[in-house]
Amino acid sequence: LPSPRESMAGGRLLDSHSLDGISQVYGASKNQEGRRATISSALELEGTVSYDGDLTHFVANNLQMKIKMSSRGSLDDTEPTSSSMSSQHSVRGKAADIPPVDPQVLRDLERLTTDVAQRVDQMLRALNSAIQNMTALSVGYIQTYRDAVDSLGESVDMSIKGMYTLMARCEELDRSMQPVHILAKQIREIKRTLEIFEAVCK
């Protein structure tokens, strides 16, 4: 079958087959495919259509302007000038070519946007709580490390002081042992003298 899009007009793809032609080609057993092709052809005039299995994705051109045009109420109550009337006629002509926006789609968009906003808010709250917990843990670790360093410093300082005290006590003991050394020397001299007397007496 030839492609249903064979010509370009004003930068937009146009269908080469009408709805009747599509219905004749596909027959009554494929009304769903013909309806889908017709809808796709109409949508392609206003945006980009893509398919993912049974899902149809549509991205509208100038969505913001179309929403504004479809949601416009009445015109201004003041009397329009000739230039404004001509511009209004041109705008009306363009607005007539724009299909109306389904209010259900807008409601779905609003609902999905609200849901996304709530999920983002929950995620931010959870992230904030996690950051606060990590901050508290970090502060606890820092305090523990500081206390350990302080305690180690005090222990080392006390050990150094104890070592110096022990050295001072050893020096005092050595000085107090000087008379003992003299007495031991005298005892050795007496012993040697006794040995000499003993040898002479024999």
PDB file of C-alpha atoms in Angstrom:
ATOM      1  CA  LEU A   1       0.000   0.000   0.000  1.00  0.00           C
ATOM      2  CA  PRO A   2       1.285   3.553  -0.622  1.00  0.00           C
ATOM      3  CA  SER A   3       2.188   5.645   2.349  1.00  0.00           C
ATOM      4  CA  PRO A   4      -0.727   7.697   3.757  1.00  0.00           C
ATOM      5  CA  ARG A   5       1.559  10.730   4.009  1.00  0.00           C
ATOM      6  CA  GLU A   6       2.938  11.687   0.568  1.00  0.00           C
ATOM      7  CA  SER A   7       2.714  15.474   0.325  1.00  0.00           C
ATOM      8  CA  MET A   8       3.770  18.523   2.291  1.00  0.00           C
ATOM      9  CA  ALA A   9       1.630  21.672   2.628  1.00  0.00           C
ATOM     10  CA  GLY A  10       2.657  24.645   4.733  1.00  0.00           C
ATOM     11  CA  GLY A  11       5.293  22.566   6.583  1.00  0.00           C
ATOM     12  CA  ARG A  12       2.675  19.973   7.692  1.00  0.00           C
ATOM     13  CA  LEU A  13       2.227  16.377   6.540  1.00  0.00           C
ATOM     14  CA  LEU A  14      -1.068  15.782   4.685  1.00  0.00           C
ATOM     15  CA  ASP A  15      -2.827  12.425   4.152  1.00  0.00           C
ATOM     16  CA  SER A  16      -3.093  11.177   0.584  1.00  0.00           C
ATOM     17  CA  HIS A  17      -6.129   9.057   1.474  1.00  0.00           C
ATOM     18  CA  SER A  18      -9.395  10.337   2.856  1.00  0.00           C
ATOM     19  CA  LEU A  19     -11.347   8.607   5.614  1.00  0.00           C
ATOM     20  CA  ASP A  20     -13.501   6.905   2.983  1.00  0.00           C
ATOM     21  CA  GLY A  21     -10.417   5.647   1.159  1.00  0.00           C
ATOM     22  CA  ILE A  22      -8.945   4.260   4.351  1.00  0.00           C
ATOM     23  CA  SER A  23     -12.227   2.546   5.194  1.00  0.00           C
ATOM     24  CA  GLN A  24     -12.380   0.980   1.707  1.00  0.00           C
ATOM     25  CA  VAL A  25      -8.787  -0.246   1.888  1.00  0.00           C
ATOM     26  CA  TYR A  26      -8.913  -1.779   5.341  1.00  0.00           C
ATOM     27  CA  GLY A  27     -12.529  -2.966   5.234  1.00  0.00           C
ATOM     28  CA  ALA A  28     -15.117  -3.259   7.928  1.00  0.00           C
ATOM     29  CA  SER A  29     -13.017  -5.787   9.913  1.00  0.00           C
ATOM     30  CA  LYS A  30     -10.316  -3.167  10.527  1.00  0.00           C
ATOM     31  CA  ASN A  31     -12.398  -0.173  11.583  1.00  0.00           C
ATOM     32  CA  GLN A  32     -10.213   0.295  14.630  1.00  0.00           C
ATOM     33  CA  GLU A  33      -7.038   0.608  12.517  1.00  0.00           C
ATOM     34  CA  GLY A  34      -8.813   3.022  10.146  1.00  0.00           C
ATOM     35  CA  ARG A  35     -10.028   5.123  13.053  1.00  0.00           C
ATOM     36  CA  ARG A  36      -6.525   5.173  14.501  1.00  0.00           C
ATOM     37  CA  ALA A  37      -5.035   6.212  11.154  1.00  0.00           C
ATOM     38  CA  THR A  38      -7.632   8.989  10.783  1.00  0.00           C
ATOM     39  CA  ILE A  39      -6.990  10.279  14.300  1.00  0.00           C
ATOM     40  CA  SER A  40      -3.243  10.084  13.737  1.00  0.00           C
ATOM     41  CA  SER A  41      -3.585  12.024  10.481  1.00  0.00           C
ATOM     42  CA  ALA A  42      -5.586  14.727  12.230  1.00  0.00           C
ATOM     43  CA  LEU A  43      -3.117  14.883  15.106  1.00  0.00           C
ATOM     44  CA  GLU A  44      -0.097  15.081  12.823  1.00  0.00           C
ATOM     45  CA  LEU A  45      -1.430  18.398  11.523  1.00  0.00           C
ATOM     46  CA  GLU A  46      -1.071  19.853  15.019  1.00  0.00           C
ATOM     47  CA  GLY A  47       1.991  18.101  16.408  1.00  0.00           C
ATOM     48  CA  THR A  48       4.134  14.968  16.486  1.00  0.00           C
ATOM     49  CA  VAL A  49       2.650  11.461  16.796  1.00  0.00           C
ATOM     50  CA  SER A  50       4.625   8.389  17.843  1.00  0.00           C
ATOM     51  CA  TYR A  51       3.621   4.836  18.759  1.00  0.00           C
ATOM     52  CA  ASP A  52       4.793   2.455  21.466  1.00  0.00           C
ATOM     53  CA  GLY A  53       2.869  -0.788  21.064  1.00  0.00           C
ATOM     54  CA  ASP A  54      -0.809  -0.009  21.644  1.00  0.00           C
ATOM     55  CA  LEU A  55       0.047   3.411  23.104  1.00  0.00           C
ATOM     56  CA  THR A  56      -0.083   6.564  20.996  1.00  0.00           C
ATOM     57  CA  HIS A  57       2.075   9.517  22.070  1.00  0.00           C
ATOM     58  CA  PHE A  58       1.162  13.009  20.869  1.00  0.00           C
ATOM     59  CA  VAL A  59       3.277  16.144  21.378  1.00  0.00           C
ATOM     60  CA  ALA A  60       1.381  19.288  20.375  1.00  0.00           C
ATOM     61  CA  ASN A  61       3.018  22.255  18.712  1.00  0.00           C
ATOM     62  CA  ASN A  62       2.660  25.496  20.694  1.00  0.00           C
ATOM     63  CA  LEU A  63       0.731  23.756  23.490  1.00  0.00           C
ATOM     64  CA  GLN A  64       0.698  26.845  25.695  1.00  0.00           C
ATOM     65  CA  MET A  65      -0.847  29.019  22.982  1.00  0.00           C
ATOM     66  CA  LYS A  66      -3.458  26.369  22.187  1.00  0.00           C
ATOM     67  CA  ILE A  67      -4.436  26.074  25.840  1.00  0.00           C
ATOM     68  CA  LYS A  68      -4.797  29.835  26.063  1.00  0.00           C
ATOM     69  CA  MET A  69      -6.853  29.935  22.870  1.00  0.00           C
ATOM     70  CA  SER A  70      -9.139  27.094  23.956  1.00  0.00           C
ATOM     71  CA  SER A  71      -9.687  28.570  27.427  1.00  0.00           C
ATOM     72  CA  ARG A  72     -10.456  32.079  26.285  1.00  0.00           C
ATOM     73  CA  GLY A  73     -13.829  33.400  27.378  1.00  0.00           C
ATOM     74  CA  SER A  74     -15.577  36.222  25.635  1.00  0.00           C
ATOM     75  CA  LEU A  75     -13.854  39.061  23.824  1.00  0.00           C
ATOM     76  CA  ASP A  76     -13.380  42.502  25.349  1.00  0.00           C
ATOM     77  CA  ASP A  77     -16.590  44.501  25.888  1.00  0.00           C
ATOM     78  CA  THR A  78     -15.104  47.617  24.288  1.00  0.00           C
ATOM     79  CA  GLU A  79     -15.755  48.397  20.644  1.00  0.00           C
ATOM     80  CA  PRO A  80     -12.869  46.991  18.599  1.00  0.00           C
ATOM     81  CA  THR A  81     -11.122  49.050  15.954  1.00  0.00           C
ATOM     82  CA  SER A  82     -10.741  47.962  12.358  1.00  0.00           C
ATOM     83  CA  SER A  83      -7.180  46.773  12.876  1.00  0.00           C
ATOM     84  CA  SER A  84      -8.137  44.890  16.037  1.00  0.00           C
ATOM     85  CA  MET A  85     -11.140  43.342  14.249  1.00  0.00           C
ATOM     86  CA  SER A  86      -8.936  42.121  11.417  1.00  0.00           C
ATOM     87  CA  SER A  87      -6.454  40.642  13.898  1.00  0.00           C
ATOM     88  CA  GLN A  88      -9.347  39.077  15.828  1.00  0.00           C
ATOM     89  CA  HIS A  89     -10.730  37.562  12.631  1.00  0.00           C
ATOM     90  CA  SER A  90      -7.315  36.088  11.843  1.00  0.00           C
ATOM     91  CA  VAL A  91      -7.003  34.767  15.390  1.00  0.00           C
ATOM     92  CA  ARG A  92     -10.514  33.306  15.183  1.00  0.00           C
ATOM     93  CA  GLY A  93      -9.609  31.665  11.906  1.00  0.00           C
ATOM     94  CA  LYS A  94      -6.535  30.114  13.475  1.00  0.00           C
ATOM     95  CA  ALA A  95      -8.478  29.157  16.582  1.00  0.00           C
ATOM     96  CA  ALA A  96     -11.070  27.430  14.434  1.00  0.00           C
ATOM     97  CA  ASP A  97      -8.314  25.192  13.055  1.00  0.00           C
ATOM     98  CA  ILE A  98      -7.173  24.245  16.563  1.00  0.00           C
ATOM     99  CA  PRO A  99      -9.018  21.261  18.013  1.00  0.00           C
ATOM    100  CA  PRO A 100     -10.499  21.824  21.489  1.00  0.00           C
ATOM    101  CA  VAL A 101      -8.443  20.630  24.415  1.00  0.00           C
ATOM    102  CA  ASP A 102      -9.997  17.804  26.386  1.00  0.00           C
ATOM    103  CA  PRO A 103     -10.684  19.063  29.948  1.00  0.00           C
ATOM    104  CA  GLN A 104     -10.063  15.558  31.233  1.00  0.00           C
ATOM    105  CA  VAL A 105      -6.519  15.751  29.884  1.00  0.00           C
ATOM    106  CA  LEU A 106      -5.972  18.995  31.787  1.00  0.00           C
ATOM    107  CA  ARG A 107      -7.383  17.437  34.936  1.00  0.00           C
ATOM    108  CA  ASP A 108      -5.124  14.415  34.478  1.00  0.00           C
ATOM    109  CA  LEU A 109      -2.142  16.721  33.979  1.00  0.00           C
ATOM    110  CA  GLU A 110      -3.047  18.639  37.119  1.00  0.00           C
ATOM    111  CA  ARG A 111      -3.470  15.423  39.087  1.00  0.00           C
ATOM    112  CA  LEU A 112      -0.168  14.018  37.845  1.00  0.00           C
ATOM    113  CA  THR A 113       1.585  17.326  38.551  1.00  0.00           C
ATOM    114  CA  THR A 114       0.210  17.347  42.093  1.00  0.00           C
ATOM    115  CA  ASP A 115       1.296  13.746  42.583  1.00  0.00           C
ATOM    116  CA  VAL A 116       4.801  14.504  41.299  1.00  0.00           C
ATOM    117  CA  ALA A 117       5.015  17.579  43.549  1.00  0.00           C
ATOM    118  CA  GLN A 118       3.977  15.511  46.575  1.00  0.00           C
ATOM    119  CA  ARG A 119       6.515  12.821  45.754  1.00  0.00           C
ATOM    120  CA  VAL A 120       9.261  15.431  45.315  1.00  0.00           C
ATOM    121  CA  ASP A 121       8.276  16.999  48.648  1.00  0.00           C
ATOM    122  CA  GLN A 122       8.420  13.601  50.362  1.00  0.00           C
ATOM    123  CA  MET A 123      11.784  12.896  48.776  1.00  0.00           C
ATOM    124  CA  LEU A 124      13.142  16.261  49.954  1.00  0.00           C
ATOM    125  CA  ARG A 125      11.826  15.621  53.467  1.00  0.00           C
ATOM    126  CA  ALA A 126      13.464  12.187  53.539  1.00  0.00           C
ATOM    127  CA  LEU A 127      16.700  13.652  52.178  1.00  0.00           C
ATOM    128  CA  ASN A 128      16.622  16.396  54.811  1.00  0.00           C
ATOM    129  CA  SER A 129      16.077  13.824  57.564  1.00  0.00           C
ATOM    130  CA  ALA A 130      18.926  11.667  56.260  1.00  0.00           C
ATOM    131  CA  ILE A 131      21.252  14.685  56.096  1.00  0.00           C
ATOM    132  CA  GLN A 132      20.339  15.656  59.661  1.00  0.00           C
ATOM    133  CA  ASN A 133      21.027  12.102  60.863  1.00  0.00           C
ATOM    134  CA  MET A 134      24.374  12.024  59.079  1.00  0.00           C
ATOM    135  CA  THR A 135      25.233  15.434  60.537  1.00  0.00           C
ATOM    136  CA  ALA A 136      24.387  14.229  64.046  1.00  0.00           C
ATOM    137  CA  LEU A 137      26.519  11.113  63.530  1.00  0.00           C
ATOM    138  CA  SER A 138      29.399  13.209  62.213  1.00  0.00           C
ATOM    139  CA  VAL A 139      29.201  15.511  65.252  1.00  0.00           C
ATOM    140  CA  GLY A 140      29.165  12.457  67.547  1.00  0.00           C
ATOM    141  CA  TYR A 141      32.205  10.991  65.774  1.00  0.00           C
ATOM    142  CA  ILE A 142      34.074  14.293  66.056  1.00  0.00           C
ATOM    143  CA  GLN A 143      33.282  14.610  69.761  1.00  0.00           C
ATOM    144  CA  THR A 144      34.353  11.007  70.413  1.00  0.00           C
ATOM    145  CA  TYR A 145      37.600  11.551  68.499  1.00  0.00           C
ATOM    146  CA  ARG A 146      38.261  14.771  70.416  1.00  0.00           C
ATOM    147  CA  ASP A 147      37.609  13.065  73.762  1.00  0.00           C
ATOM    148  CA  ALA A 148      39.880  10.163  72.797  1.00  0.00           C
ATOM    149  CA  VAL A 149      42.675  12.530  71.774  1.00  0.00           C
ATOM    150  CA  ASP A 150      42.296  14.520  74.993  1.00  0.00           C
ATOM    151  CA  SER A 151      42.297  11.338  77.089  1.00  0.00           C
ATOM    152  CA  LEU A 152      45.331   9.981  75.237  1.00  0.00           C
ATOM    153  CA  GLY A 153      47.162  13.259  75.719  1.00  0.00           C
ATOM    154  CA  GLU A 154      46.421  13.238  79.437  1.00  0.00           C
ATOM    155  CA  SER A 155      47.545   9.597  79.712  1.00  0.00           C
ATOM    156  CA  VAL A 156      50.807  10.299  77.895  1.00  0.00           C
ATOM    157  CA  ASP A 157      51.408  13.371  80.045  1.00  0.00           C
ATOM    158  CA  MET A 158      50.803  11.398  83.232  1.00  0.00           C
ATOM    159  CA  SER A 159      53.115   8.626  81.988  1.00  0.00           C
ATOM    160  CA  ILE A 160      55.887  11.133  81.292  1.00  0.00           C
ATOM    161  CA  LYS A 161      55.431  12.715  84.715  1.00  0.00           C
ATOM    162  CA  GLY A 162      55.488   9.268  86.358  1.00  0.00           C
ATOM    163  CA  MET A 163      58.684   8.378  84.494  1.00  0.00           C
ATOM    164  CA  TYR A 164      60.419  11.548  85.636  1.00  0.00           C
ATOM    165  CA  THR A 165      59.212  10.897  89.196  1.00  0.00           C
ATOM    166  CA  LEU A 166      60.582   7.343  89.065  1.00  0.00           C
ATOM    167  CA  MET A 167      63.924   8.589  87.770  1.00  0.00           C
ATOM    168  CA  ALA A 168      64.068  11.140  90.599  1.00  0.00           C
ATOM    169  CA  ARG A 169      63.287   8.431  93.156  1.00  0.00           C
ATOM    170  CA  CYS A 170      66.000   6.211  91.688  1.00  0.00           C
ATOM    171  CA  GLU A 171      68.516   9.024  91.972  1.00  0.00           C
ATOM    172  CA  GLU A 172      67.464   9.634  95.584  1.00  0.00           C
ATOM    173  CA  LEU A 173      67.790   5.901  96.298  1.00  0.00           C
ATOM    174  CA  ASP A 174      71.232   5.852  94.722  1.00  0.00           C
ATOM    175  CA  ARG A 175      72.329   8.769  96.896  1.00  0.00           C
ATOM    176  CA  SER A 176      70.872   7.110 100.007  1.00  0.00           C
ATOM    177  CA  MET A 177      72.760   3.899  99.142  1.00  0.00           C
ATOM    178  CA  GLN A 178      76.159   5.634  99.187  1.00  0.00           C
ATOM    179  CA  PRO A 179      76.762   4.822 102.927  1.00  0.00           C
ATOM    180  CA  VAL A 180      75.855   1.225 102.205  1.00  0.00           C
ATOM    181  CA  HIS A 181      78.487   1.112  99.471  1.00  0.00           C
ATOM    182  CA  ILE A 182      81.046   2.553 101.906  1.00  0.00           C
ATOM    183  CA  LEU A 183      80.038   0.017 104.558  1.00  0.00           C
ATOM    184  CA  ALA A 184      80.340  -2.822 102.045  1.00  0.00           C
ATOM    185  CA  LYS A 185      83.809  -1.618 101.134  1.00  0.00           C
ATOM    186  CA  GLN A 186      84.777  -1.559 104.806  1.00  0.00           C
ATOM    187  CA  ILE A 187      83.377  -5.061 105.297  1.00  0.00           C
ATOM    188  CA  ARG A 188      85.460  -6.288 102.387  1.00  0.00           C
ATOM    189  CA  GLU A 189      88.554  -4.693 103.925  1.00  0.00           C
ATOM    190  CA  ILE A 190      87.836  -6.313 107.301  1.00  0.00           C
ATOM    191  CA  LYS A 191      87.331  -9.674 105.640  1.00  0.00           C
ATOM    192  CA  ARG A 192      90.596  -9.345 103.766  1.00  0.00           C
ATOM    193  CA  THR A 193      92.392  -8.435 107.021  1.00  0.00           C
ATOM    194  CA  LEU A 194      90.889 -11.433 108.779  1.00  0.00           C
ATOM    195  CA  GLU A 195      92.042 -13.701 105.993  1.00  0.00           C
ATOM    196  CA  ILE A 196      95.576 -12.323 106.373  1.00  0.00           C
ATOM    197  CA  PHE A 197      95.523 -12.920 110.155  1.00  0.00           C
ATOM    198  CA  GLU A 198      94.224 -16.424 109.601  1.00  0.00           C
ATOM    199  CA  ALA A 199      97.007 -17.184 107.189  1.00  0.00           C
ATOM    200  CA  VAL A 200      99.632 -15.865 109.610  1.00  0.00           C
ATOM    201  CA  CYS A 201      98.218 -17.866 112.532  1.00  0.00           C
ATOM    202  CA  LYS A 202      98.434 -21.105 110.610  1.00  0.00           C
TER     203      LYS A 202
END
